[in-house]
Coordinates of C-alpha atoms in Angstrom, one line a residue:
A269 CA 176.3 93.2 13.5
Y270 CA 172.7 93.5 14.5
W271 CA 172.1 89.8 13.8
S272 CA 175.2 88.8 15.7
L273 CA 173.7 90.6 18.8
A274 CA 170.3 89.0 18.2
N275 CA 171.9 85.5 17.8
L276 CA 173.3 85.7 21.3
K277 CA 169.7 85.3 22.5
T278 CA 170.6 87.3 25.6
V279 CA 170.9 90.9 24.4
P280 CA 167.8 93.1 24.4
F281 CA 167.5 95.8 21.7
T282 CA 166.7 99.4 22.5
D283 CA 163.9 101.3 20.8
G284 CA 166.6 103.3 19.0
Q285 CA 168.2 100.2 17.6
V286 CA 164.9 98.9 16.4
T287 CA 164.2 102.2 14.7
A288 CA 167.7 102.1 13.1
M289 CA 167.1 98.6 11.7
R290 CA 163.7 99.6 10.3
A291 CA 165.3 102.6 8.6
A292 CA 168.1 100.4 7.2
L293 CA 165.6 98.1 5.6
E294 CA 164.1 101.1 3.7
Q295 CA 167.3 101.6 1.8
P296 CA 166.5 100.7 -1.9
D297 CA 170.1 99.5 -2.6
L298 CA 170.4 97.2 0.4
G299 CA 171.9 93.8 -0.6
D300 CA 170.0 90.6 0.1
D301 CA 172.5 89.4 2.7
D302 CA 172.2 92.7 4.7
R303 CA 168.4 92.6 4.3
L304 CA 167.9 89.1 5.5
H305 CA 170.2 89.6 8.5
L306 CA 168.2 92.7 9.5
H307 CA 164.9 90.8 9.1
Y308 CA 166.2 88.1 11.5
A309 CA 167.5 90.7 14.0
L310 CA 164.2 92.6 13.9
G311 CA 162.3 89.3 14.3
R312 CA 164.2 88.6 17.4
A313 CA 163.9 92.2 18.8
L314 CA 160.1 92.1 18.2
E315 CA 159.8 88.6 19.7
V316 CA 161.4 89.8 22.9
A317 CA 159.0 92.8 22.9
G318 CA 156.0 90.5 22.5
D319 CA 154.9 91.7 19.1
Y320 CA 154.7 88.2 17.7
Q321 CA 152.8 88.9 14.5
E322 CA 155.3 91.5 13.3
S323 CA 158.1 89.3 14.6
F324 CA 156.9 86.4 12.5
R325 CA 156.6 88.7 9.4
H326 CA 160.3 89.6 9.7
Y327 CA 161.4 86.0 10.3
A328 CA 159.4 84.9 7.3
K329 CA 160.8 87.6 5.1
G330 CA 164.4 86.7 6.1
A331 CA 163.7 83.0 5.5
R332 CA 162.3 83.7 2.1
I333 CA 165.4 85.6 1.0
R334 CA 167.7 82.9 2.4
R335 CA 165.7 80.1 0.8
G336 CA 166.1 81.8 -2.6
Q337 CA 169.8 81.5 -2.2
L338 CA 169.9 77.8 -1.6
R339 CA 169.5 74.5 -3.4
Y340 CA 167.3 72.0 -1.5
S341 CA 164.9 69.3 -2.4
A342 CA 162.5 67.7 0.1
D343 CA 161.9 65.0 -2.4
E344 CA 165.6 64.1 -2.5
T345 CA 165.8 63.9 1.3
H346 CA 162.7 61.6 1.4
A347 CA 164.2 59.4 -1.4
A348 CA 167.5 59.1 0.5
V349 CA 165.6 58.0 3.6
Q350 CA 163.7 55.4 1.7
R351 CA 167.0 54.1 0.2
A352 CA 168.5 53.8 3.7
K353 CA 165.5 51.9 5.0
A354 CA 165.7 49.5 2.1
V355 CA 169.4 48.8 2.7
F356 CA 169.8 48.8 6.5
T357 CA 167.6 45.9 7.4
A358 CA 168.0 43.7 10.5
A359 CA 169.4 40.9 8.2
F360 CA 171.9 43.4 6.8
F361 CA 173.3 44.1 10.2
A362 CA 173.2 40.5 11.4
R363 CA 175.4 39.5 8.5
R364 CA 177.9 42.1 9.5
A365 CA 177.9 41.5 13.3
G366 CA 181.4 42.0 14.8
Q367 CA 182.7 44.0 11.8
G368 CA 183.9 47.6 11.8
C369 CA 186.4 49.5 14.1
G370 CA 185.9 48.7 17.8
D371 CA 187.0 52.1 19.1
P372 CA 184.3 53.3 21.5
A373 CA 185.4 56.9 21.7
P374 CA 182.8 58.7 19.6
I375 CA 179.6 59.9 21.0
F376 CA 177.3 61.2 18.2
V377 CA 174.6 63.7 19.2
L378 CA 172.2 64.1 16.4
G379 CA 168.6 65.2 15.5
L380 CA 166.9 68.3 14.4
P381 CA 168.8 71.6 15.1
R382 CA 167.5 73.6 18.0
S383 CA 166.3 70.5 19.8
G384 CA 168.6 70.5 22.8
S385 CA 171.7 68.9 21.2
T386 CA 174.0 71.7 22.5
L387 CA 172.6 71.2 26.0
L388 CA 173.3 67.5 25.8
E389 CA 176.8 68.2 24.6
Q390 CA 177.5 70.6 27.4
I391 CA 176.2 68.1 30.0
L392 CA 178.4 65.3 28.6
A393 CA 181.4 67.6 28.2
S394 CA 181.2 68.4 31.9
H395 CA 182.1 64.8 32.6
S396 CA 185.8 64.2 33.3
Q397 CA 186.0 61.4 30.6
V398 CA 184.3 63.3 27.8
E399 CA 185.5 66.1 25.5
G400 CA 183.1 68.3 23.5
T401 CA 184.4 69.3 20.1
M402 CA 182.0 70.8 17.6
E403 CA 179.7 69.9 14.7
L404 CA 182.1 67.8 12.7
P405 CA 181.7 67.3 8.9
D406 CA 183.8 64.2 8.7
L407 CA 181.1 61.5 8.7
A408 CA 179.2 63.1 5.8
I409 CA 182.5 63.5 3.9
L410 CA 183.3 59.8 4.5
A411 CA 179.8 58.9 3.2
R412 CA 180.4 60.9 0.0
E413 CA 183.9 59.3 -0.5
T414 CA 182.5 55.8 0.1
G415 CA 180.1 56.4 -2.7
G416 CA 183.1 56.9 -4.9
G417 CA 181.8 60.2 -6.3
T418 CA 179.0 58.4 -8.0
A419 CA 175.4 59.6 -8.2
A420 CA 173.6 60.1 -4.8
E421 CA 171.4 57.2 -5.6
A422 CA 174.4 54.8 -5.2
Y423 CA 174.6 55.4 -1.4
P424 CA 174.0 53.6 0.8
A425 CA 173.5 50.6 -1.5
C426 CA 177.2 50.6 -2.3
L427 CA 177.9 49.6 1.3
D428 CA 176.6 46.1 0.5
E429 CA 179.7 45.5 -1.6
L430 CA 182.3 46.4 0.9
S431 CA 184.4 44.0 2.8
P432 CA 184.8 43.7 6.6
D433 CA 188.3 45.1 6.3
T434 CA 186.9 48.1 4.5
F435 CA 184.4 48.8 7.3
A436 CA 187.2 48.7 9.9
A437 CA 189.3 51.0 7.8
L438 CA 186.5 53.5 7.4
G439 CA 186.0 53.5 11.2
R440 CA 189.8 54.1 11.7
N441 CA 189.7 56.8 9.1
Y442 CA 187.0 58.7 11.0
I443 CA 188.9 58.4 14.2
E444 CA 192.1 59.7 12.5
R445 CA 190.2 62.6 10.7
T446 CA 188.8 63.8 14.0
S447 CA 191.8 63.3 16.2
H448 CA 193.0 67.0 15.8
Q449 CA 189.7 68.1 17.5
R450 CA 190.7 66.2 20.6
K451 CA 192.8 68.4 22.8
L452 CA 192.2 67.1 26.4
G453 CA 193.3 63.5 26.2
R454 CA 189.9 62.2 27.3
A455 CA 188.6 58.7 26.5
F456 CA 185.5 59.9 24.7
F457 CA 184.6 62.8 22.4
I458 CA 181.3 64.2 21.0
D459 CA 180.5 64.8 17.4
K460 CA 177.4 67.1 17.5
M461 CA 176.6 67.3 13.8
P462 CA 172.8 67.1 13.9
N463 CA 172.5 66.0 10.3
N464 CA 174.3 62.8 11.1
W465 CA 170.9 61.1 11.6
V466 CA 171.0 60.5 7.9
H467 CA 174.1 58.3 8.5
I468 CA 173.1 56.2 11.5
G469 CA 173.5 53.1 9.4
L470 CA 177.0 54.0 8.4
I471 CA 177.9 54.7 12.1
K472 CA 176.7 51.3 13.1
L473 CA 178.7 49.6 10.3
I474 CA 182.1 51.3 10.8
L475 CA 182.0 52.3 14.5
P476 CA 179.7 49.7 16.1
Q477 CA 180.8 50.6 19.7
A478 CA 180.1 54.3 19.2
K479 CA 177.2 55.9 21.1
I480 CA 174.3 57.5 19.3
I481 CA 172.1 60.1 21.1
D482 CA 169.0 61.4 19.5
A483 CA 168.1 64.9 20.8
R484 CA 164.4 65.3 20.3
R485 CA 161.9 68.0 21.0
N486 CA 158.2 68.7 20.4
P487 CA 158.0 68.9 16.6
M488 CA 156.3 72.3 16.5
A489 CA 158.7 73.8 19.0
A490 CA 161.8 72.2 17.2
C491 CA 160.7 73.2 13.7
F492 CA 159.7 76.7 14.5
S493 CA 162.9 77.3 16.5
A494 CA 164.8 76.2 13.4
F495 CA 162.7 78.3 11.1
K496 CA 163.5 81.5 13.0
Q497 CA 167.2 80.7 13.2
H498 CA 169.5 81.9 10.5
F499 CA 172.2 79.2 10.3
A500 CA 175.7 79.9 9.0
R501 CA 175.5 76.8 6.7
G502 CA 174.2 73.3 6.2
Q503 CA 170.5 73.5 7.2
N504 CA 169.0 74.3 3.8
F505 CA 165.7 72.6 4.7
S506 CA 164.9 75.1 7.5
Y507 CA 163.8 78.2 5.6
D508 CA 160.4 76.9 4.4
L509 CA 157.7 75.7 6.8
T510 CA 156.5 72.9 4.6
E511 CA 160.0 71.6 3.8
L512 CA 160.8 71.8 7.6
G513 CA 157.8 69.6 8.4
R514 CA 158.7 67.1 5.7
Y515 CA 162.3 67.0 6.9
Y516 CA 161.1 66.3 10.5
R517 CA 158.9 63.5 9.3
D518 CA 161.7 61.9 7.4
Y519 CA 164.0 62.2 10.4
V520 CA 161.5 60.5 12.7
D521 CA 160.8 57.8 10.1
L522 CA 164.4 56.8 9.7
T523 CA 165.3 56.8 13.4
A524 CA 162.2 54.7 14.1
H525 CA 163.5 52.3 11.5
F526 CA 166.8 51.9 13.3
D527 CA 165.0 51.5 16.6
A528 CA 163.3 48.5 15.1
T529 CA 166.3 47.0 13.2
V530 CA 169.1 47.7 15.7
P531 CA 167.2 47.8 19.1
A532 CA 168.8 49.9 21.9
A533 CA 171.4 51.3 19.5
I534 CA 170.0 54.9 19.9
H535 CA 169.4 56.6 23.2
R536 CA 166.7 59.2 22.8
V537 CA 166.5 62.3 25.0
I538 CA 163.3 64.3 25.0
Y539 CA 164.1 67.9 25.6
E540 CA 160.9 68.5 27.6
D541 CA 161.8 65.5 29.9
M542 CA 165.3 66.9 30.4
V543 CA 163.8 70.2 31.5
E544 CA 161.3 68.6 33.9
H545 CA 163.4 65.7 35.3
T546 CA 166.9 66.9 34.8
E547 CA 168.8 64.6 37.2
R548 CA 166.9 61.5 36.1
E549 CA 167.6 62.2 32.5
I550 CA 171.3 63.0 33.0
R551 CA 171.8 59.8 35.0
A552 CA 170.1 57.8 32.2
L553 CA 172.2 59.5 29.6
L554 CA 175.5 58.8 31.4
A555 CA 174.4 55.2 32.0
Y556 CA 173.8 54.7 28.3
C557 CA 177.3 56.1 27.6
G558 CA 178.8 53.7 30.2
L559 CA 179.9 56.6 32.3
P560 CA 179.7 56.9 36.1
F561 CA 177.6 59.8 37.4
E562 CA 179.5 63.0 38.2
A563 CA 177.8 65.9 39.9
A564 CA 179.6 68.3 37.5
C565 CA 177.1 67.2 34.8
L566 CA 174.3 68.7 36.8
S567 CA 176.1 72.1 37.0
F568 CA 176.9 72.0 33.3
H569 CA 176.4 75.8 33.0
E570 CA 179.5 76.3 35.0
T571 CA 181.7 74.3 32.6
R572 CA 184.2 76.6 30.8
R573 CA 184.6 75.6 27.2
A574 CA 184.1 77.1 23.7
V575 CA 180.6 76.5 22.3
R576 CA 180.1 77.2 18.6
T577 CA 176.4 77.0 18.0
A578 CA 173.4 79.2 18.2
S579 CA 172.8 78.0 21.8
S580 CA 176.2 79.1 23.0
E581 CA 175.0 81.5 25.6
Q582 CA 171.9 79.6 26.6
V583 CA 173.9 76.6 27.8
R584 CA 175.8 78.9 30.2
R585 CA 172.6 79.2 32.2
P586 CA 170.9 76.6 34.4
I587 CA 168.1 74.7 32.6
F588 CA 165.0 76.9 32.1
R589 CA 161.5 75.8 31.0
E590 CA 160.3 79.1 29.5
G591 CA 161.0 78.0 25.9
I592 CA 159.0 74.8 25.9
D593 CA 155.7 76.3 24.7
H594 CA 157.1 79.5 23.3
W595 CA 156.1 78.5 19.8
R596 CA 152.4 78.9 20.7
H597 CA 152.8 82.6 20.5
Y598 CA 153.2 82.1 16.7
E599 CA 150.7 79.3 16.3
A600 CA 148.3 81.4 14.2
W601 CA 150.9 81.6 11.4
L602 CA 152.2 78.0 11.4
G603 CA 149.5 76.3 9.5
E604 CA 151.8 75.1 6.7
L605 CA 154.1 73.5 9.3
K606 CA 151.2 71.8 11.1
E607 CA 149.9 70.4 7.9
A608 CA 153.3 69.1 6.8
L609 CA 153.9 67.5 10.2
L610 CA 150.7 65.3 10.0
F611 CA 152.0 61.8 10.5

């Protein structure tokens, strides 16, 4: 319950609540799940209070517990990126030009979590032709199914053996799988699964008319924001500073590869630019999506819709710049992240 309050990002804790959380952590029989949630909640409470050193200590303790519960290999992520770069060459796409499902409805917003993707979704979902859905798992499921349940190393090389009809069928399959998420009858919909950056090549093969938006933020800001966030599921790389830095490097490496092999396929939105030049960036975003400008996209915080991510309350406020350099309060304890991020 304390973590749920902390996760709103808008609820200040009282001194009495902080004392109660500290006391709860002293219980010797406290389970790991309760303990890690209390650490994250205390991290947030102390962050708001300006006690950054103690705040970091609690975030790190919570992350250490959570990391011990998860299976993740930075080496496997790096190997997957190298396999994708080897398969998805310019020649590979040239041989398959005109294939896939031509439905232009999907708009994929991807990147590192906590990099402004929910903000972009809220802006786009404020447009009369676009529906926001949620972080959809369907593309990753399709990728696993396409590999036929074989070893991870078989994907994406297995795509080289598929026929044009199969690519089109896979695209239609994705559209059908996600159709139940579309309630408003709008022409376009958003899939905001950040981890879909791993599957950009698959998107271009099976849904060549889909739009791909890369939500990017200063690497130190993005990675630390992810580190201090306890995710419900799916972001197993985010609980260790070195693994976070390596993950960010792999993400940048693969998206740069697609910038070179499929030029102009990805529209990149830099969070800091969106904060400083909001209307300019929104107009460019809508133009990339082939959408006319609508003023409602500027007042996105007034749009009434369900938001199911850690930024749910933040996107109900106008854009604010306070968070851009907030990570610097913690810079003294982020040496491992800095070292891992060295490009």
